[in-house]
Coordinates of C-alpha atoms and ligand atoms in Angstrom, one line a residue:
M178 CA -18.2 0.2 -0.8
H179 CA -15.9 -2.4 -1.9
L180 CA -13.9 -4.1 0.9
Y181 CA -9.7 -6.0 0.2
I182 CA -7.8 -7.7 3.0
H183 CA -5.0 -8.5 2.1
V184 CA -3.2 -11.7 3.7
P185 CA 0.2 -12.0 3.3
F186 CA 1.3 -15.5 4.2
C187 CA 2.6 -17.5 1.3
Q188 CA 4.7 -20.8 2.3
R189 CA 7.1 -19.8 0.2
R190 CA 8.2 -16.8 -2.7
C191 CA 7.5 -18.1 -5.9
S192 CA 10.4 -17.1 -8.4
Y193 CA 8.3 -14.3 -10.4
C194 CA 6.7 -12.7 -7.6
D195 CA 7.8 -9.4 -5.7
F196 CA 4.8 -9.1 -3.2
S197 CA 4.7 -7.5 0.0
I198 CA 4.4 -11.1 1.6
A199 CA 5.6 -13.1 4.9
V200 CA 6.6 -16.3 4.7
R201 CA 5.4 -18.7 7.2
K202 CA 5.1 -22.5 8.0
Q203 CA 2.7 -21.2 11.1
I204 CA 0.2 -18.6 10.2
P205 CA -0.5 -16.3 13.1
A206 CA -3.7 -16.5 12.3
R207 CA -5.8 -15.4 15.8
E208 CA -3.0 -12.0 15.9
F209 CA -4.1 -11.7 12.2
V210 CA -7.7 -11.4 12.7
D211 CA -7.4 -9.7 15.3
V212 CA -5.1 -7.0 13.7
I213 CA -7.4 -6.6 11.3
L214 CA -11.1 -5.6 12.8
K215 CA -8.8 -3.5 14.7
E216 CA -7.8 -1.5 11.8
A217 CA -11.4 -2.1 11.1
G218 CA -12.3 0.0 13.6
G219 CA -11.2 3.1 12.2
H220 CA -13.0 2.6 8.7
E221 CA -16.7 3.2 7.7
L222 CA -18.3 -0.1 6.8
N223 CA -21.2 0.2 5.9
D224 CA -23.3 -1.3 2.4
L225 CA -20.4 -3.7 1.5
E226 CA -21.4 -4.6 -2.2
T227 CA -17.5 -6.6 -2.4
I228 CA -14.9 -8.3 -0.1
Y229 CA -11.8 -9.2 -1.8
F230 CA -9.3 -11.5 0.4
G231 CA -5.8 -10.9 -2.0
G232 CA -2.5 -12.2 -0.8
G233 CA 0.0 -14.0 -0.2
T234 CA -2.2 -16.8 0.0
P235 CA -5.1 -15.8 1.8
S236 CA -6.5 -20.1 1.7
L237 CA -3.7 -20.9 4.1
L238 CA -6.1 -18.4 6.7
P239 CA -8.1 -21.7 8.5
P240 CA -11.5 -21.5 8.0
E241 CA -12.3 -20.2 11.1
G242 CA -10.6 -16.5 11.2
I243 CA -12.0 -15.6 7.3
A244 CA -15.4 -16.6 9.0
A245 CA -14.9 -14.2 11.9
L246 CA -13.8 -11.8 9.8
L247 CA -16.4 -11.8 7.9
H248 CA -18.8 -12.2 10.1
E249 CA -17.4 -9.4 12.3
L250 CA -17.4 -7.0 9.2
T251 CA -20.8 -7.3 7.5
P252 CA -23.6 -8.3 9.0
E253 CA -25.4 -8.4 5.8
A254 CA -23.6 -10.7 3.4
A255 CA -22.3 -9.0 0.5
A256 CA -23.0 -9.8 -3.5
E257 CA -18.8 -10.6 -4.2
V258 CA -17.3 -12.4 -1.9
T259 CA -14.0 -13.2 -2.6
L260 CA -11.4 -15.9 -2.0
E261 CA -7.8 -15.9 -3.4
A262 CA -6.7 -19.5 -2.9
N263 CA -3.7 -21.3 -3.8
P264 CA -4.9 -25.3 -5.4
E265 CA -2.9 -27.3 -2.6
D266 CA -5.1 -25.5 -0.5
V267 CA -8.3 -26.1 -1.9
T268 CA -9.8 -29.9 0.2
A269 CA -14.2 -30.2 0.2
E270 CA -13.9 -29.6 3.9
H271 CA -11.7 -26.0 3.3
A272 CA -14.9 -25.2 0.0
K273 CA -17.3 -26.2 2.7
A274 CA -16.1 -24.1 5.0
W275 CA -15.7 -21.2 2.8
R276 CA -19.2 -21.5 1.7
A277 CA -20.7 -21.4 5.3
A278 CA -18.4 -18.9 5.6
G279 CA -20.1 -16.2 3.0
I280 CA -17.3 -17.3 0.5
N281 CA -19.7 -17.0 -3.1
R282 CA -16.0 -16.5 -5.4
V283 CA -12.8 -17.8 -5.1
S284 CA -9.8 -17.0 -8.0
L285 CA -7.3 -20.0 -8.4
G286 CA -3.7 -19.8 -8.9
G287 CA -3.8 -22.7 -11.4
Q288 CA -1.4 -20.2 -13.6
S289 CA 0.2 -23.4 -15.6
F290 CA -1.1 -27.0 -16.4
D291 CA 2.5 -28.7 -17.2
D292 CA 4.3 -29.6 -13.5
N293 CA 7.6 -28.4 -14.8
V294 CA 6.7 -25.1 -15.9
L295 CA 5.1 -25.2 -12.1
K296 CA 8.2 -25.9 -10.2
W297 CA 9.9 -23.7 -12.3
M298 CA 8.2 -20.9 -10.6
H299 CA 8.4 -23.0 -7.1
R300 CA 4.6 -23.5 -7.4
S301 CA 3.4 -25.4 -4.5
H302 CA 1.0 -27.7 -7.0
D303 CA 1.2 -29.8 -10.0
A304 CA -1.6 -29.3 -12.5
A305 CA -3.7 -32.5 -11.1
Q306 CA -4.5 -30.6 -8.1
T307 CA -5.8 -27.3 -9.9
H308 CA -8.7 -29.9 -11.2
R309 CA -9.7 -31.6 -7.8
A310 CA -9.6 -27.6 -6.6
V311 CA -12.2 -26.9 -8.9
Q312 CA -14.5 -29.9 -8.2
A313 CA -14.0 -29.9 -5.1
L314 CA -15.1 -25.6 -5.1
R315 CA -17.8 -27.0 -7.5
D316 CA -19.4 -29.4 -5.3
A317 CA -19.4 -27.5 -2.1
G318 CA -21.7 -25.3 -3.9
I319 CA -19.4 -22.6 -5.6
E320 CA -19.7 -22.4 -8.5
N321 CA -18.2 -18.6 -9.5
I322 CA -14.1 -20.2 -10.4
S323 CA -11.7 -17.7 -11.4
L324 CA -8.5 -19.3 -12.5
D325 CA -5.2 -17.4 -13.5
L326 CA -3.0 -18.0 -16.0
I327 CA 0.5 -17.0 -16.9
F328 CA 1.7 -16.7 -20.3
G329 CA 5.5 -14.8 -22.2
L330 CA 7.3 -17.7 -20.2
P331 CA 11.4 -18.2 -21.3
E332 CA 11.0 -20.2 -23.6
E333 CA 13.3 -22.6 -22.7
L334 CA 10.7 -24.0 -20.8
N335 CA 8.4 -25.1 -23.7
R336 CA 5.7 -24.5 -22.4
D337 CA 2.7 -25.1 -24.7
W338 CA 0.5 -22.0 -24.3
D339 CA -2.0 -23.7 -26.4
Q340 CA -2.7 -26.6 -25.1
D341 CA -2.5 -24.8 -21.4
L342 CA -6.1 -22.6 -22.8
E343 CA -7.2 -26.0 -24.2
I344 CA -8.1 -26.9 -20.6
A345 CA -8.9 -24.2 -19.1
V346 CA -11.6 -23.3 -21.7
A347 CA -12.5 -26.8 -21.2
L348 CA -12.3 -26.7 -17.3
R349 CA -15.2 -24.2 -18.0
T350 CA -14.3 -21.3 -15.2
T351 CA -16.7 -18.6 -15.0
H352 CA -13.7 -16.3 -15.6
L353 CA -10.0 -16.6 -17.0
S354 CA -7.3 -14.0 -15.9
L355 CA -4.3 -13.3 -17.2
Y356 CA -1.1 -12.2 -16.8
G357 CA 2.4 -11.8 -18.8
L358 CA 5.4 -13.1 -16.9
T359 CA 7.1 -9.9 -16.2
V360 CA 10.3 -9.6 -14.4
E361 CA 10.4 -7.6 -11.2
P362 CA 13.6 -6.4 -9.3
R363 CA 15.1 -8.6 -6.9
T364 CA 13.7 -11.6 -6.9
P365 CA 14.5 -15.8 -8.2
L366 CA 13.9 -15.3 -11.6
D367 CA 15.5 -12.1 -12.1
R368 CA 18.7 -13.3 -10.1
W369 CA 18.3 -16.2 -13.2
I370 CA 18.8 -13.4 -16.0
S371 CA 21.0 -12.0 -14.3
R372 CA 23.1 -15.2 -13.9
G373 CA 22.2 -16.3 -17.2
A374 CA 20.6 -19.4 -16.4
T375 CA 17.7 -18.5 -18.3
H376 CA 16.4 -16.2 -20.7
A377 CA 14.4 -13.0 -20.4
P378 CA 10.7 -13.0 -20.9
D379 CA 10.6 -12.7 -25.4
E380 CA 8.3 -9.6 -26.1
D381 CA 7.0 -11.1 -29.8
R382 CA 6.0 -14.2 -27.7
Y383 CA 4.4 -13.0 -25.3
A384 CA 1.8 -11.1 -27.4
E385 CA 1.8 -13.9 -30.1
E386 CA 0.6 -15.8 -26.7
Y387 CA -1.6 -12.4 -25.5
L388 CA -3.0 -12.4 -28.4
T389 CA -3.9 -16.5 -29.4
A390 CA -5.9 -16.1 -25.7
H391 CA -7.6 -13.4 -27.4
R392 CA -8.7 -15.5 -30.1
R393 CA -9.5 -18.8 -28.2
L394 CA -11.5 -17.8 -25.6
T395 CA -13.6 -15.3 -27.4
T396 CA -14.4 -18.3 -29.5
D397 CA -15.4 -20.0 -26.8
G398 CA -17.3 -17.4 -25.2
Y399 CA -15.5 -15.9 -22.8
Q400 CA -15.9 -12.0 -23.1
F401 CA -12.6 -9.9 -22.6
Y402 CA -14.2 -7.2 -20.9
E403 CA -10.6 -6.2 -19.2
V404 CA -6.9 -6.1 -20.5
S405 CA -6.1 -9.0 -18.2
N406 CA -9.1 -11.2 -17.4
A407 CA -12.2 -12.5 -19.7
S408 CA -15.0 -13.9 -18.1
L409 CA -18.5 -16.2 -19.3
P410 CA -21.4 -13.7 -20.1
G411 CA -22.8 -12.0 -16.3
Y412 CA -19.5 -13.0 -14.7
R413 CA -17.8 -10.2 -14.6
S414 CA -15.7 -9.8 -11.2
R415 CA -17.2 -6.8 -9.7
H416 CA -15.4 -6.1 -7.4
N417 CA -11.9 -5.3 -9.7
S418 CA -15.1 -3.7 -11.5
A419 CA -15.2 -1.2 -9.1
Y420 CA -11.4 -0.9 -9.3
W421 CA -12.0 0.2 -12.4
S422 CA -14.0 2.6 -12.9
G423 CA -12.5 4.2 -10.6
R424 CA -15.5 3.8 -7.0
P425 CA -14.0 4.2 -3.2
Y426 CA -12.6 1.0 -1.6
V427 CA -10.7 0.3 1.4
G428 CA -8.0 -1.7 2.4
L429 CA -7.2 -3.4 5.2
G430 CA -3.9 -5.2 6.3
P431 CA 0.5 -4.7 5.7
A432 CA 0.7 -2.8 1.3
A433 CA -3.3 -2.6 1.4
H434 CA -4.4 1.0 -1.2
S435 CA -7.9 2.4 0.0
F436 CA -9.7 4.9 -1.7
D437 CA -12.1 7.6 -1.3
G438 CA -12.3 9.4 -4.5
R439 CA -9.6 11.9 -4.1
T440 CA -6.7 9.8 -2.2
R441 CA -4.9 7.6 -1.7
R442 CA -4.0 5.5 0.7
W443 CA -1.6 2.8 1.7
N444 CA 0.0 0.9 3.9
L445 CA 3.3 -0.3 6.4
R446 CA 3.9 -3.0 3.5
A447 CA 6.3 -5.4 5.8
W448 CA 3.9 -7.2 7.7
E449 CA 5.7 -7.2 10.8
A450 CA 5.5 -2.9 10.8
Y451 CA 2.2 -3.1 10.3
R452 CA 1.6 -5.3 12.8
R453 CA 3.4 -3.2 15.6
A454 CA 1.8 -0.3 14.2
V455 CA -1.7 -1.4 15.1
A456 CA -1.5 -3.3 18.0
E457 CA -0.1 0.1 19.9
G458 CA -2.8 2.3 18.2
R459 CA -1.4 4.0 15.7
S460 CA -2.3 4.6 12.2
A461 CA -1.3 1.5 9.8
V462 CA -1.0 3.8 6.7
E463 CA 2.4 4.5 5.2
S464 CA 1.8 7.5 2.8
E465 CA -1.3 8.9 1.1
E466 CA -1.4 10.4 -3.0
T467 CA -4.3 12.9 -4.0
L468 CA -5.3 13.5 -7.3
T469 CA -5.4 16.7 -8.8
E470 CA -8.8 17.3 -11.3
E471 CA -6.3 16.2 -14.9
Q472 CA -4.8 13.3 -12.4
R473 CA -8.0 12.2 -12.3
E474 CA -8.9 12.6 -15.6
L475 CA -5.8 10.9 -16.7
E476 CA -6.2 7.9 -14.6
A477 CA -10.4 7.6 -16.1
V478 CA -9.1 7.4 -19.1
Y479 CA -6.0 5.1 -18.5
L480 CA -8.9 2.6 -16.6
G481 CA -11.2 2.9 -19.5
L482 CA -9.1 2.0 -22.0
R483 CA -7.9 -1.0 -20.3
S484 CA -12.2 -2.0 -20.5
S485 CA -14.1 -3.2 -23.3
D486 CA -16.1 -0.4 -22.1
G487 CA -13.6 2.4 -23.4
I488 CA -14.2 5.6 -23.2
A489 CA -16.7 7.7 -24.7
V490 CA -15.9 11.1 -26.9
G491 CA -17.1 14.0 -28.1
T492 CA -18.0 13.6 -31.8
G493 CA -14.6 14.1 -34.1
S494 CA -12.8 15.1 -30.5
I495 CA -10.5 11.6 -31.4
R496 CA -10.3 10.4 -34.1
A497 CA -9.4 6.5 -34.3
V498 CA -5.6 5.0 -34.7
P499 CA -6.8 1.9 -37.1
G500 CA -5.8 -1.7 -35.9
W501 CA -5.4 -0.6 -32.1
L502 CA -8.1 2.0 -31.2
E503 CA -11.9 2.5 -32.7
V504 CA -14.9 4.5 -32.1
R505 CA -17.9 2.8 -31.8
D506 CA -21.3 3.9 -30.6
G507 CA -19.6 6.8 -29.3
R508 CA -17.0 5.7 -27.1
L509 CA -13.2 4.7 -28.1
K510 CA -11.9 1.6 -27.5
C511 CA -9.5 -0.8 -27.5
T512 CA -8.5 -3.2 -29.8
P513 CA -6.7 -6.8 -28.9
E514 CA -3.1 -5.3 -30.8
G515 CA -4.2 -1.7 -29.0
W516 CA -4.8 -3.5 -25.2
L517 CA -1.1 -5.3 -26.2
R518 CA 1.1 -2.2 -26.0
L519 CA -1.7 0.3 -23.2
D520 CA -0.7 -2.8 -21.0
S521 CA 3.2 -2.6 -22.2
L522 CA 3.4 1.1 -20.3
V523 CA 2.2 -1.1 -16.9
T524 CA 5.4 -1.4 -14.8
H525 CA 3.1 -4.3 -12.4
D526 CA 0.4 -5.1 -12.7
S527 CA -0.3 -5.6 -8.6
S528 CA -3.6 -8.2 -9.2
T529 CA -1.0 -11.1 -10.2
H530 CA -1.4 -13.9 -7.1
Ligands
SF4_150 S1 3.0 -15.2 -6.6 FE1 1.3 -15.5 -4.3 S2 1.8 -17.6 -3.7 FE2 3.7 -17.1 -5.2 S3 4.3 -16.1 -3.2 FE3 2.8 -14.7 -4.9 S4 1.4 -14.5 -3.5 FE4 2.7 -15.6 -2.3

């Protein structure tokens, strides 16, 4: 079983973000913990293999809140417990407290090492804070660190992608997640583009930067095991791999999704609506869909092609597409160019933060 907990709070909205967040100066931590535990009461949460605190900004939750949730939800430690964190929240004290609470993996929203780019994104940290965050986590004994980077930015920012990759590789975090910038409706970025203040991301640049990252990281010992994710050997994300292989999971919190292998359910998106529903003893679920056999098969093909394992093919049933798809060891797999095309079919990847 895999558990996702959505912490919706952020201190401000990043320029490209359309996630379900609640911008708050003060985080209602006690209320959040209580309401999550109440929702958890309606689920069987036995033998948790992975737990993932995603957001929003889970690192805004006080460490005591994270400790209380882990203590109540899992009597036995799960194998992989990830916290998404913004670099500015990673102090030596927080890192130690997170480790003591049971966090053993941190996903850092670094995004770039160019301070001008970070300002443009409305991020609250600078590059130096990302370096300090990695050090503080390692000092606290959290070695398994993932770093998010965004590529495909508008040309006028003059972002030096090669340099960002160079710095990321030198930091040697165990895992890297790379996301192409997408323009979501009603975000600040969408408004800037509509009034001509900035250009929409360029497709050629997107492709070039994606392929550059692929070459660079592979040369430096990282393995791309999914379209957007690369890790050092032995450090694939177990939690995300469970999503990608269609395994069941439970999601708690506003906008969180759950899947039992057949039916997908998702919670009310807005924090207030979600909080009221759970506090009043109503269901937090906004809606659900049950996948048909055909939908499940299609999803398995799509998810399989997103991973480096590809999909098993019967002899002669599927042919390779030169440059994009190849058949190796009885499995159909995407090349980096194929992944680029496959990824452009996805309108939004929910794991960017
Ligand atoms: S990108 Fe992450 S930190 Fe920024 S507003 Fe969205 S959820 Fe919050």
